[in-house]
mmCIF file of C-alpha atoms and ligand atoms in Angstrom:
data_model
loop_
_atom_site.group_PDB
_atom_site.id
_atom_site.type_symbol
_atom_site.label_atom_id
_atom_site.label_comp_id
_atom_site.label_asym_id
_atom_site.label_seq_id
_atom_site.Cartn_x
_atom_site.Cartn_y
_atom_site.Cartn_z
ATOM 1 C CA MET H 1 0.000 0.000 0.000
ATOM 2 C CA LYS H 2 1.180 3.519 -0.749
ATOM 3 C CA ILE H 3 0.326 6.246 1.734
ATOM 4 C CA LEU H 4 0.239 9.957 0.990
ATOM 5 C CA VAL H 5 1.199 11.748 4.204
ATOM 6 C CA THR H 6 0.177 15.411 4.410
ATOM 7 C CA GLY H 7 2.233 17.305 6.981
ATOM 8 C CA GLY H 8 4.794 14.502 6.923
ATOM 9 C CA ALA H 9 7.723 16.851 7.605
ATOM 10 C CA GLY H 10 6.190 17.911 10.932
ATOM 11 C CA TYR H 11 6.663 16.518 14.419
ATOM 12 C CA ILE H 12 4.092 13.690 14.468
ATOM 13 C CA GLY H 13 4.165 13.233 10.693
ATOM 14 C CA SER H 14 7.918 12.571 10.516
ATOM 15 C CA HIS H 15 7.713 9.951 13.289
ATOM 16 C CA THR H 16 4.785 8.298 11.544
ATOM 17 C CA CYS H 17 6.730 8.216 8.263
ATOM 18 C CA VAL H 18 9.504 6.281 10.049
ATOM 19 C CA GLU H 19 6.984 3.802 11.440
ATOM 20 C CA LEU H 20 5.272 3.361 8.050
ATOM 21 C CA LEU H 21 8.549 2.782 6.206
ATOM 22 C CA GLU H 22 9.718 0.319 8.832
ATOM 23 C CA ARG H 23 6.455 -1.567 8.466
ATOM 24 C CA GLY H 24 6.974 -1.884 4.718
ATOM 25 C CA TYR H 25 4.550 0.786 3.497
ATOM 26 C CA GLU H 26 5.507 2.988 0.570
ATOM 27 C CA ILE H 27 5.018 6.665 1.308
ATOM 28 C CA THR H 28 5.019 10.094 -0.271
ATOM 29 C CA VAL H 29 5.002 13.335 1.701
ATOM 30 C CA VAL H 30 3.104 16.542 0.914
ATOM 31 C CA ASP H 31 4.100 19.482 3.118
ATOM 32 C CA ASP H 32 4.516 23.227 2.520
ATOM 33 C CA LEU H 33 7.218 23.434 5.250
ATOM 34 C CA SER H 34 5.302 26.320 6.863
ATOM 35 C CA ASN H 35 6.014 24.834 10.293
ATOM 36 C CA SER H 36 8.764 22.342 9.551
ATOM 37 C CA ASN H 37 12.172 21.829 8.021
ATOM 38 C CA LYS H 38 13.210 19.810 4.999
ATOM 39 C CA LYS H 39 15.965 18.275 7.117
ATOM 40 C CA ALA H 40 13.275 16.196 8.836
ATOM 41 C CA ILE H 41 12.640 14.446 5.510
ATOM 42 C CA GLU H 42 16.355 13.697 5.069
ATOM 43 C CA ARG H 43 16.560 12.375 8.618
ATOM 44 C CA VAL H 44 13.582 10.050 8.118
ATOM 45 C CA LYS H 45 15.475 8.622 5.133
ATOM 46 C CA GLN H 46 18.647 8.362 7.242
ATOM 47 C CA ILE H 47 16.863 6.491 10.072
ATOM 48 C CA THR H 48 15.057 4.034 7.814
ATOM 49 C CA GLY H 49 17.557 3.705 4.960
ATOM 50 C CA LYS H 50 14.579 4.068 2.610
ATOM 51 C CA ASP H 51 13.779 6.612 -0.045
ATOM 52 C CA PHE H 52 10.502 8.361 -0.860
ATOM 53 C CA THR H 53 9.235 11.381 -2.758
ATOM 54 C CA PHE H 54 8.532 14.762 -1.207
ATOM 55 C CA HIS H 55 6.166 17.390 -2.639
ATOM 56 C CA GLU H 56 6.624 20.890 -1.280
ATOM 57 C CA VAL H 57 2.972 21.770 -1.747
ATOM 58 C CA ASN H 58 0.385 23.737 0.193
ATOM 59 C CA ILE H 59 -2.754 21.580 0.346
ATOM 60 C CA CYS H 60 -4.791 24.754 -0.248
ATOM 61 C CA ASP H 61 -3.311 24.799 -3.770
ATOM 62 C CA LYS H 62 -5.662 22.354 -5.498
ATOM 63 C CA ALA H 63 -3.788 22.211 -8.824
ATOM 64 C CA LYS H 64 -0.475 21.292 -7.151
ATOM 65 C CA LEU H 65 -2.188 18.830 -4.821
ATOM 66 C CA ASP H 66 -3.858 17.182 -7.829
ATOM 67 C CA GLU H 67 -0.447 16.843 -9.463
ATOM 68 C CA ALA H 68 0.855 14.959 -6.423
ATOM 69 C CA PHE H 69 -2.124 12.568 -6.555
ATOM 70 C CA GLU H 70 -1.679 12.035 -10.298
ATOM 71 C CA VAL H 71 2.000 11.209 -9.989
ATOM 72 C CA GLU H 72 1.831 9.161 -6.802
ATOM 73 C CA LYS H 73 -1.448 7.216 -7.076
ATOM 74 C CA PRO H 74 -1.722 6.575 -3.320
ATOM 75 C CA ASP H 75 -4.113 4.058 -1.747
ATOM 76 C CA ALA H 76 -4.723 6.047 1.428
ATOM 77 C CA VAL H 77 -4.021 9.393 3.059
ATOM 78 C CA ILE H 78 -2.844 10.215 6.557
ATOM 79 C CA HIS H 79 -3.708 13.866 7.061
ATOM 80 C CA PHE H 80 -1.503 15.764 9.523
ATOM 81 C CA ALA H 81 -1.188 19.074 7.651
ATOM 82 C CA GLY H 82 -2.623 21.945 9.608
ATOM 83 C CA LEU H 83 -1.795 24.915 11.783
ATOM 84 C CA LYS H 84 -1.808 24.017 15.462
ATOM 85 C CA ALA H 85 -0.901 26.949 17.718
ATOM 86 C CA VAL H 86 -3.868 27.526 20.016
ATOM 87 C CA GLY H 87 -2.978 31.141 20.930
ATOM 88 C CA GLU H 88 -2.162 32.118 17.344
ATOM 89 C CA SER H 89 -5.521 30.731 16.223
ATOM 90 C CA VAL H 90 -7.263 33.249 18.489
ATOM 91 C CA GLU H 91 -5.281 36.074 16.824
ATOM 92 C CA LYS H 92 -5.690 34.750 13.268
ATOM 93 C CA PRO H 93 -8.990 32.847 13.080
ATOM 94 C CA VAL H 94 -9.487 33.393 9.343
ATOM 95 C CA GLU H 95 -6.047 31.974 8.523
ATOM 96 C CA TYR H 96 -6.738 28.942 10.711
ATOM 97 C CA TYR H 97 -10.173 28.212 9.259
ATOM 98 C CA ASP H 98 -8.824 28.794 5.760
ATOM 99 C CA ASN H 99 -5.766 26.587 6.108
ATOM 100 C CA ASN H 100 -7.183 23.756 8.194
ATOM 101 C CA ILE H 101 -10.743 23.530 6.874
ATOM 102 C CA GLY H 102 -10.119 24.915 3.372
ATOM 103 C CA GLY H 103 -7.075 22.655 3.028
ATOM 104 C CA THR H 104 -9.035 19.595 4.147
ATOM 105 C CA LEU H 105 -11.918 20.320 1.742
ATOM 106 C CA ASN H 106 -9.398 20.580 -1.088
ATOM 107 C CA LEU H 107 -7.840 17.318 -0.008
ATOM 108 C CA ILE H 108 -11.214 15.539 0.078
ATOM 109 C CA ARG H 109 -12.023 16.790 -3.444
ATOM 110 C CA SER H 110 -8.632 15.804 -4.758
ATOM 111 C CA MET H 111 -8.912 12.345 -3.179
ATOM 112 C CA ARG H 112 -12.376 11.810 -4.654
ATOM 113 C CA GLU H 113 -11.260 12.873 -8.118
ATOM 114 C CA HIS H 114 -8.361 10.427 -7.958
ATOM 115 C CA GLY H 115 -10.328 7.503 -6.559
ATOM 116 C CA VAL H 116 -8.722 7.565 -3.095
ATOM 117 C CA PHE H 117 -11.267 7.050 -0.327
ATOM 118 C CA ASN H 118 -9.272 6.019 2.769
ATOM 119 C CA ILE H 119 -8.267 8.750 5.187
ATOM 120 C CA ILE H 120 -6.892 8.913 8.714
ATOM 121 C CA PHE H 121 -7.208 12.331 10.320
ATOM 122 C CA SER H 122 -5.268 13.956 13.181
ATOM 123 C CA SER H 123 -7.885 15.164 15.589
ATOM 124 C CA SER H 124 -7.388 16.182 19.175
ATOM 125 C CA ALA H 125 -8.732 15.716 22.673
ATOM 126 C CA THR H 126 -9.552 19.404 22.400
ATOM 127 C CA VAL H 127 -12.854 18.435 20.668
ATOM 128 C CA TYR H 128 -14.152 17.216 24.062
ATOM 129 C CA GLY H 129 -13.967 20.806 25.363
ATOM 130 C CA ASP H 130 -14.327 20.755 29.133
ATOM 131 C CA PRO H 131 -15.001 17.002 29.163
ATOM 132 C CA ALA H 132 -18.269 15.695 30.547
ATOM 133 C CA GLU H 133 -16.467 12.644 32.013
ATOM 134 C CA ILE H 134 -12.995 11.551 33.130
ATOM 135 C CA PRO H 135 -11.498 9.290 31.875
ATOM 136 C CA ILE H 136 -12.718 10.458 28.488
ATOM 137 C CA SER H 137 -14.138 7.708 26.277
ATOM 138 C CA GLU H 138 -15.085 8.206 22.632
ATOM 139 C CA ASN H 139 -18.746 8.238 23.720
ATOM 140 C CA CYS H 140 -18.143 11.409 25.686
ATOM 141 C CA PRO H 141 -19.970 14.159 23.784
ATOM 142 C CA LYS H 142 -17.915 16.686 21.866
ATOM 143 C CA GLY H 143 -17.916 19.964 23.749
ATOM 144 C CA MET H 144 -17.476 23.694 23.264
ATOM 145 C CA CYS H 145 -13.970 24.566 22.113
ATOM 146 C CA THR H 146 -12.215 27.582 23.584
ATOM 147 C CA ASN H 147 -10.320 28.602 20.433
ATOM 148 C CA PRO H 148 -10.530 28.514 16.604
ATOM 149 C CA TYR H 149 -7.864 25.783 16.372
ATOM 150 C CA GLY H 150 -10.089 23.476 18.400
ATOM 151 C CA TRP H 151 -13.117 24.363 16.296
ATOM 152 C CA THR H 152 -11.234 23.457 13.103
ATOM 153 C CA LYS H 153 -10.680 19.944 14.498
ATOM 154 C CA TRP H 154 -14.306 19.775 15.640
ATOM 155 C CA MET H 155 -15.598 20.817 12.210
ATOM 156 C CA ILE H 156 -13.197 18.689 10.145
ATOM 157 C CA GLU H 157 -14.343 15.638 12.144
ATOM 158 C CA GLN H 158 -17.929 16.516 11.184
ATOM 159 C CA ILE H 159 -17.033 17.118 7.522
ATOM 160 C CA LEU H 160 -15.252 13.766 7.223
ATOM 161 C CA THR H 161 -18.008 11.901 9.074
ATOM 162 C CA ASP H 162 -20.661 13.401 6.786
ATOM 163 C CA THR H 163 -18.547 12.570 3.734
ATOM 164 C CA ALA H 164 -18.387 8.902 4.767
ATOM 165 C CA LYS H 165 -22.131 8.901 5.479
ATOM 166 C CA ALA H 166 -22.971 10.264 2.041
ATOM 167 C CA ASP H 167 -20.793 7.933 -0.019
ATOM 168 C CA GLU H 168 -20.053 4.386 1.070
ATOM 169 C CA ARG H 169 -16.758 4.283 -0.792
ATOM 170 C CA TRP H 170 -15.228 6.453 1.943
ATOM 171 C CA LYS H 171 -13.507 5.023 5.006
ATOM 172 C CA VAL H 172 -12.586 7.553 7.644
ATOM 173 C CA ILE H 173 -10.696 7.127 10.904
ATOM 174 C CA LEU H 174 -10.545 10.065 13.290
ATOM 175 C CA LEU H 175 -7.720 9.809 15.823
ATOM 176 C CA ARG H 176 -8.044 12.032 18.866
ATOM 177 C CA TYR H 177 -4.543 12.569 20.207
ATOM 178 C CA PHE H 178 -3.915 13.406 23.802
ATOM 179 C CA ASN H 179 -0.538 15.056 24.544
ATOM 180 C CA PRO H 180 2.272 13.778 22.287
ATOM 181 C CA ILE H 181 5.824 14.270 23.595
ATOM 182 C CA GLY H 182 9.159 12.462 23.246
ATOM 183 C CA ALA H 183 11.192 11.812 20.120
ATOM 184 C CA HIS H 184 12.656 8.973 18.060
ATOM 185 C CA GLU H 185 15.336 7.131 20.038
ATOM 186 C CA SER H 186 17.982 8.060 17.449
ATOM 187 C CA GLY H 187 17.657 11.731 18.457
ATOM 188 C CA LEU H 188 17.576 12.589 14.738
ATOM 189 C CA ILE H 189 13.960 13.792 14.615
ATOM 190 C CA GLY H 190 11.861 15.533 17.246
ATOM 191 C CA GLU H 191 9.681 18.525 18.051
ATOM 192 C CA ASP H 192 11.121 21.822 16.842
ATOM 193 C CA PRO H 193 8.731 24.661 17.659
ATOM 194 C CA LYS H 194 9.272 28.053 16.055
ATOM 195 C CA GLY H 195 9.650 30.911 18.574
ATOM 196 C CA ILE H 196 8.659 30.535 22.216
ATOM 197 C CA PRO H 197 7.227 27.043 22.794
ATOM 198 C CA ASN H 198 3.533 26.950 23.729
ATOM 199 C CA ASN H 199 3.657 23.382 24.981
ATOM 200 C CA LEU H 200 5.015 22.105 28.245
ATOM 201 C CA VAL H 201 7.740 19.625 27.311
ATOM 202 C CA PRO H 202 9.327 21.672 24.507
ATOM 203 C CA TYR H 203 9.501 24.587 26.970
ATOM 204 C CA ILE H 204 11.125 22.484 29.711
ATOM 205 C CA ALA H 205 13.560 21.036 27.141
ATOM 206 C CA GLN H 206 14.633 24.566 26.149
ATOM 207 C CA VAL H 207 15.174 25.458 29.813
ATOM 208 C CA ALA H 208 17.283 22.310 30.205
ATOM 209 C CA VAL H 209 19.424 23.174 27.190
ATOM 210 C CA GLY H 210 19.913 26.765 28.382
ATOM 211 C CA ARG H 211 17.767 28.606 25.831
ATOM 212 C CA ARG H 212 15.213 29.752 28.457
ATOM 213 C CA GLU H 213 15.601 30.773 32.073
ATOM 214 C CA ALA H 214 12.745 29.049 33.897
ATOM 215 C CA LEU H 215 9.511 27.198 33.218
ATOM 216 C CA GLY H 216 6.384 29.192 34.004
ATOM 217 C CA VAL H 217 3.903 26.773 35.596
ATOM 218 C CA PHE H 218 0.444 28.001 34.617
ATOM 219 C CA GLY H 219 -1.579 27.715 37.834
ATOM 220 C CA ASN H 220 -0.974 25.785 41.051
ATOM 221 C CA ASP H 221 -4.442 26.263 42.516
ATOM 222 C CA TYR H 222 -6.358 23.627 40.521
ATOM 223 C CA ASP H 223 -8.319 20.933 42.307
ATOM 224 C CA THR H 224 -5.616 18.291 41.707
ATOM 225 C CA PRO H 225 -3.182 16.613 44.158
ATOM 226 C CA ASP H 226 -0.360 19.147 43.594
ATOM 227 C CA GLY H 227 -2.555 21.972 42.290
ATOM 228 C CA THR H 228 -1.193 21.793 38.699
ATOM 229 C CA CYS H 229 -3.062 20.528 35.619
ATOM 230 C CA ILE H 230 -3.123 16.864 34.692
ATOM 231 C CA ARG H 231 -2.673 15.604 31.117
ATOM 232 C CA ASP H 232 -2.364 12.279 29.323
ATOM 233 C CA TYR H 233 1.101 12.295 27.721
ATOM 234 C CA ILE H 234 1.825 9.824 24.946
ATOM 235 C CA HIS H 235 5.200 9.038 23.368
ATOM 236 C CA VAL H 236 5.199 10.237 19.761
ATOM 237 C CA CYS H 237 6.505 6.818 18.636
ATOM 238 C CA ASP H 238 3.564 5.099 20.355
ATOM 239 C CA LEU H 239 1.300 7.602 18.612
ATOM 240 C CA ALA H 240 2.994 6.857 15.272
ATOM 241 C CA ARG H 241 2.380 3.134 15.800
ATOM 242 C CA GLY H 242 -1.279 3.912 16.446
ATOM 243 C CA HIS H 243 -1.527 5.292 12.899
ATOM 244 C CA VAL H 244 -0.121 2.124 11.387
ATOM 245 C CA LEU H 245 -2.625 0.044 13.383
ATOM 246 C CA ALA H 246 -5.397 2.349 12.191
ATOM 247 C CA LEU H 247 -4.241 1.757 8.635
ATOM 248 C CA ASP H 248 -4.391 -2.014 9.196
ATOM 249 C CA HIS H 249 -7.947 -1.533 10.460
ATOM 250 C CA ILE H 250 -9.179 0.756 7.685
ATOM 251 C CA ASN H 251 -9.290 -2.106 5.176
ATOM 252 C CA LYS H 252 -11.629 -4.107 7.426
ATOM 253 C CA MET H 253 -14.138 -1.390 8.277
ATOM 254 C CA THR H 254 -16.885 0.611 6.608
ATOM 255 C CA GLY H 255 -17.946 4.216 7.147
ATOM 256 C CA SER H 256 -16.195 6.207 9.838
ATOM 257 C CA ASP H 257 -14.821 5.485 13.269
ATOM 258 C CA VAL H 258 -13.073 7.423 16.032
ATOM 259 C CA PHE H 259 -10.371 6.473 18.527
ATOM 260 C CA ASN H 260 -8.652 8.144 21.424
ATOM 261 C CA LEU H 261 -4.874 7.763 21.333
ATOM 262 C CA GLY H 262 -3.479 8.283 24.804
ATOM 263 C CA SER H 263 -2.000 6.205 27.603
ATOM 264 C CA GLY H 264 -5.012 6.462 29.910
ATOM 265 C CA ARG H 265 -2.752 7.829 32.670
ATOM 266 C CA GLY H 266 -2.568 11.406 33.834
ATOM 267 C CA TYR H 267 0.531 13.291 35.020
ATOM 268 C CA SER H 268 0.605 16.745 36.564
ATOM 269 C CA VAL H 269 2.752 19.579 35.235
ATOM 270 C CA MET H 270 5.091 19.201 38.233
ATOM 271 C CA GLU H 271 5.364 15.419 37.779
ATOM 272 C CA VAL H 272 6.451 15.952 34.181
ATOM 273 C CA PHE H 273 8.854 18.709 35.245
ATOM 274 C CA HIS H 274 10.521 16.419 37.806
ATOM 275 C CA ALA H 275 10.635 13.495 35.363
ATOM 276 C CA PHE H 276 12.448 15.773 32.929
ATOM 277 C CA GLU H 277 14.904 16.891 35.634
ATOM 278 C CA LYS H 278 15.659 13.222 36.242
ATOM 279 C CA ALA H 279 16.083 12.573 32.522
ATOM 280 C CA CYS H 280 18.546 15.413 31.984
ATOM 281 C CA GLY H 281 20.299 15.036 35.339
ATOM 282 C CA LYS H 282 19.934 18.742 36.192
ATOM 283 C CA THR H 283 17.942 20.850 38.628
ATOM 284 C CA LEU H 284 15.836 23.217 36.552
ATOM 285 C CA LYS H 285 14.190 26.496 37.497
ATOM 286 C CA PHE H 286 10.457 27.067 37.536
ATOM 287 C CA GLU H 287 8.058 29.696 38.810
ATOM 288 C CA TYR H 288 4.332 29.610 39.395
ATOM 289 C CA LYS H 289 2.334 31.857 37.072
ATOM 290 C CA PRO H 290 -1.381 32.604 36.817
ATOM 291 C CA ARG H 291 -3.630 30.058 35.126
ATOM 292 C CA ARG H 292 -3.566 30.050 31.305
ATOM 293 C CA ALA H 293 -6.902 30.952 29.707
ATOM 294 C CA GLY H 294 -8.755 27.959 28.277
ATOM 295 C CA ASP H 295 -6.847 25.259 30.228
ATOM 296 C CA ILE H 296 -8.937 22.515 31.785
ATOM 297 C CA PRO H 297 -7.774 20.992 35.104
ATOM 298 C CA VAL H 298 -7.748 17.301 34.197
ATOM 299 C CA CYS H 299 -7.672 15.487 30.857
ATOM 300 C CA TYR H 300 -6.890 11.820 30.302
ATOM 301 C CA CYS H 301 -8.466 9.169 28.153
ATOM 302 C CA ASP H 302 -10.101 5.823 28.433
ATOM 303 C CA PRO H 303 -7.857 3.887 26.007
ATOM 304 C CA ALA H 304 -10.075 0.736 25.976
ATOM 305 C CA LYS H 305 -11.576 1.140 22.499
ATOM 306 C CA ALA H 306 -8.217 1.594 20.743
ATOM 307 C CA LYS H 307 -6.947 -1.464 22.595
ATOM 308 C CA LYS H 308 -9.958 -3.617 21.737
ATOM 309 C CA VAL H 309 -10.429 -2.633 18.107
ATOM 310 C CA LEU H 310 -6.949 -1.632 16.957
ATOM 311 C CA GLY H 311 -4.870 -3.679 19.396
ATOM 312 C CA PHE H 312 -3.187 -0.428 20.445
ATOM 313 C CA GLU H 313 -1.421 -0.028 23.780
ATOM 314 C CA THR H 314 1.253 2.478 24.741
ATOM 315 C CA GLN H 315 4.690 1.062 25.527
ATOM 316 C CA PHE H 316 6.697 4.029 26.779
ATOM 317 C CA ASP H 317 6.298 5.631 30.225
ATOM 318 C CA ILE H 318 6.834 9.242 31.261
ATOM 319 C CA ASN H 319 10.519 8.666 32.140
ATOM 320 C CA ARG H 320 11.234 7.282 28.684
ATOM 321 C CA MET H 321 9.235 10.100 27.059
ATOM 322 C CA CYS H 322 11.328 12.717 28.884
ATOM 323 C CA ALA H 323 14.591 10.839 28.232
ATOM 324 C CA ASP H 324 13.867 10.775 24.492
ATOM 325 C CA SER H 325 12.827 14.451 24.432
ATOM 326 C CA TRP H 326 16.090 15.302 26.187
ATOM 327 C CA ASN H 327 18.136 13.106 23.834
ATOM 328 C CA TRP H 328 16.688 14.998 20.840
ATOM 329 C CA GLN H 329 17.031 18.451 22.434
ATOM 330 C CA SER H 330 20.576 17.933 23.720
ATOM 331 C CA LYS H 331 21.770 16.616 20.350
ATOM 332 C CA ASN H 332 19.910 19.408 18.510
ATOM 333 C CA PRO H 333 19.816 22.411 20.880
ATOM 334 C CA TYR H 334 18.271 24.614 18.163
ATOM 335 C CA GLY H 335 16.188 21.882 16.612
ATOM 336 C CA TYR H 336 16.877 21.517 12.899
ATOM 337 C CA ASN H 337 18.695 24.880 12.881
ATOM 338 C CA GLU H 338 22.293 25.680 13.830
ATOM 339 C CA CYS H 339 21.466 28.667 16.038
ATOM 340 C CA GLU H 340 18.588 30.736 17.513
ATOM 341 C CA GLN H 341 16.355 31.959 14.662
HETATM 342 P P1 NAD N 1 3.529 20.223 13.029
HETATM 343 O O1 NAD N 1 3.277 21.669 12.854
HETATM 344 O O2 NAD N 1 4.894 19.793 13.441
HETATM 345 O O3 NAD N 1 3.160 19.450 11.673
HETATM 346 C C1 NAD N 1 2.170 19.905 10.790
HETATM 347 C C2 NAD N 1 2.798 19.967 9.408
HETATM 348 O O4 NAD N 1 1.825 20.414 8.471
HETATM 349 C C3 NAD N 1 3.981 20.934 9.318
HETATM 350 O O5 NAD N 1 5.087 20.263 8.734
HETATM 351 C C4 NAD N 1 3.481 22.053 8.410
HETATM 352 O O6 NAD N 1 4.534 22.611 7.623
HETATM 353 C C5 NAD N 1 2.430 21.340 7.574
HETATM 354 N N1 NAD N 1 1.360 22.187 7.054
HETATM 355 C C6 NAD N 1 0.587 23.083 7.714
HETATM 356 N N2 NAD N 1 -0.307 23.633 6.870
HETATM 357 C C7 NAD N 1 -0.092 23.060 5.655
HETATM 358 C C8 NAD N 1 -0.687 23.217 4.376
HETATM 359 N N3 NAD N 1 -1.683 24.080 4.174
HETATM 360 N N4 NAD N 1 -0.215 22.473 3.355
HETATM 361 C C9 NAD N 1 0.799 21.595 3.531
HETATM 362 N N5 NAD N 1 1.401 21.411 4.717
HETATM 363 C C10 NAD N 1 0.962 22.134 5.760
HETATM 364 O O7 NAD N 1 2.433 19.650 14.044
HETATM 365 P P2 NAD N 1 2.299 18.218 14.723
HETATM 366 O O8 NAD N 1 2.456 18.412 16.176
HETATM 367 O O9 NAD N 1 3.133 17.241 14.014
HETATM 368 O O10 NAD N 1 0.757 17.939 14.461
HETATM 369 C C11 NAD N 1 0.298 17.178 13.360
HETATM 370 C C12 NAD N 1 -1.212 17.185 13.358
HETATM 371 O O11 NAD N 1 -1.671 16.642 14.608
HETATM 372 C C13 NAD N 1 -1.834 18.568 13.242
HETATM 373 O O12 NAD N 1 -2.996 18.478 12.466
HETATM 374 C C14 NAD N 1 -2.185 18.900 14.675
HETATM 375 O O13 NAD N 1 -3.245 19.813 14.760
HETATM 376 C C15 NAD N 1 -2.583 17.537 15.213
HETATM 377 N N6 NAD N 1 -2.464 17.439 16.679
HETATM 378 C C16 NAD N 1 -1.278 17.751 17.281
HETATM 379 C C17 NAD N 1 -1.189 17.690 18.673
HETATM 380 C C18 NAD N 1 0.099 18.057 19.376
HETATM 381 O O14 NAD N 1 0.064 18.278 20.584
HETATM 382 N N7 NAD N 1 1.238 18.108 18.693
HETATM 383 C C19 NAD N 1 -2.296 17.287 19.438
HETATM 384 C C20 NAD N 1 -3.478 16.959 18.779
HETATM 385 C C21 NAD N 1 -3.547 17.033 17.392
HETATM 386 N N1 UFG N 2 2.001 24.453 30.784
HETATM 387 C C1 UFG N 2 2.731 25.193 31.694
HETATM 388 N N2 UFG N 2 3.732 25.978 31.214
HETATM 389 C C2 UFG N 2 4.045 26.061 29.890
HETATM 390 C C3 UFG N 2 3.292 25.287 28.970
HETATM 391 C C4 UFG N 2 2.267 24.493 29.449
HETATM 392 O O1 UFG N 2 2.483 25.152 32.889
HETATM 393 O O2 UFG N 2 4.965 26.808 29.525
HETATM 394 C C5 UFG N 2 0.924 23.576 31.302
HETATM 395 C C6 UFG N 2 -0.434 23.940 30.717
HETATM 396 O O3 UFG N 2 -1.037 24.949 31.488
HETATM 397 C C7 UFG N 2 -1.147 22.591 30.791
HETATM 398 C C8 UFG N 2 -0.029 21.561 30.604
HETATM 399 O O4 UFG N 2 1.185 22.256 30.891
HETATM 400 O O5 UFG N 2 -1.670 22.432 32.056
HETATM 401 C C9 UFG N 2 0.032 21.015 29.194
HETATM 402 O O6 UFG N 2 0.068 22.102 28.292
HETATM 403 P P1 UFG N 2 0.381 21.942 26.733
HETATM 404 O O7 UFG N 2 0.285 23.299 26.115
HETATM 405 O O8 UFG N 2 1.642 21.182 26.554
HETATM 406 O O9 UFG N 2 -0.787 21.003 26.226
HETATM 407 P P2 UFG N 2 -2.364 21.248 26.250
HETATM 408 O O10 UFG N 2 -2.946 20.096 26.998
HETATM 409 O O11 UFG N 2 -2.740 22.586 26.675
HETATM 410 O O12 UFG N 2 -2.654 21.229 24.695
HETATM 411 C C10 UFG N 2 -2.510 20.076 23.945
HETATM 412 C C11 UFG N 2 -2.172 20.382 22.487
HETATM 413 C C12 UFG N 2 -3.277 21.127 21.817
HETATM 414 C C13 UFG N 2 -4.576 20.419 22.016
HETATM 415 C C14 UFG N 2 -4.802 20.178 23.481
HETATM 416 C C15 UFG N 2 -6.036 19.384 23.758
HETATM 417 O O13 UFG N 2 -1.002 21.161 22.421
HETATM 418 O O14 UFG N 2 -3.007 21.150 20.425
HETATM 419 O O15 UFG N 2 -3.711 19.424 24.010
HETATM 420 O O16 UFG N 2 -5.933 18.173 23.120
HETATM 421 F F1 UFG N 2 -5.588 21.169 21.523
#
């Protein structure tokens, strides 16, 4: 099977490309490099010893996207391409709706015109809003999102579900990721945020490598054991494996289906901070800051459905996740760049 991976140069996409190649899939990557670096593509080739084609294409450009489909003739699509910065989406809602929803509509049209009807989509736990139940199962109703980024995921899920309902040729799997962290054990690929990191582990990693002074812990007055927020962290390589299992499943199913991809275990901000200190062997600085707008206190999944249907279980614990994040960051202090951009 040949898989067209949109956003394959990005953090989760590049790890999934490694997993796909190692499992014997053929791949091709479509990415406009708006939030990634071409070096990631070279490093995926270096890790796997396999070659594949790369199309530097914005999925909003239908003509160029069509060209990629014509040349590559894929059997399925894994769709990672999208903008993902929560705060930026509040500042630039039109750009987010345009890129994420407009891009996905283009992709659906292009797929249909080229006879490709299998798609796996990167959704997010953010679609649960302030969740009605913890742990969060897939039956938990979708909630109100607090930002345009979240709404794009919410709406794309609906668009893809409706598409599968209207035409039985379509098979759609929505994967709701919890909090991906970590990096490939080689330290050759990893998360490389542009500017000041929004997410917890990339921020801690930059403190550990000396690029930032101290972690700001957003709120220590939540109703949790240590007062800081709890999240379900998942190693990006476990997450990547989840996509391959979803691909195995897509051939056996009809219509659309949805799975949580998380470990089912929650860790607080301070637990992650201390696990990272252990991983890097240093004492790091932190300071308590006010709560961040839109954060929910506790978020972790019920992973039972992914286990039962896909045979998916996470393998890596929080210590390994932090060790691999540190391995990547210490070998690549400025990510794919040589110095601070
Ligand atoms: P990322 O930014 O590293 O990867 C996304 C990739 O898509 C980038 O390489 C970017 O250049 C590309 N891209 C963006 N818009 C594009 C366009 N119009 N055309 C072509 N390429 C485009 O992000 P990631 O963390 O790897 O996330 C991958 C997907 O998973 C995203 O859809 C994201 O919303 C979703 N997701 C991520 C998280 C997380 O915490 N990282 C959580 C839940 C869901
Ligand atoms: N945090 C800090 N300091 C920081 C960064 C984060 O204390 O510098 C805290 C946050 O307040 C939160 C926890 O660390 O309590 C995790 O924050 P992240 O930003 O790493 O992750 P979120 O759970 O907020 O967001 C993630 C993804 C989003 C997605 C959301 C819900 O980044 O894309 O999960 O699925 F929408």
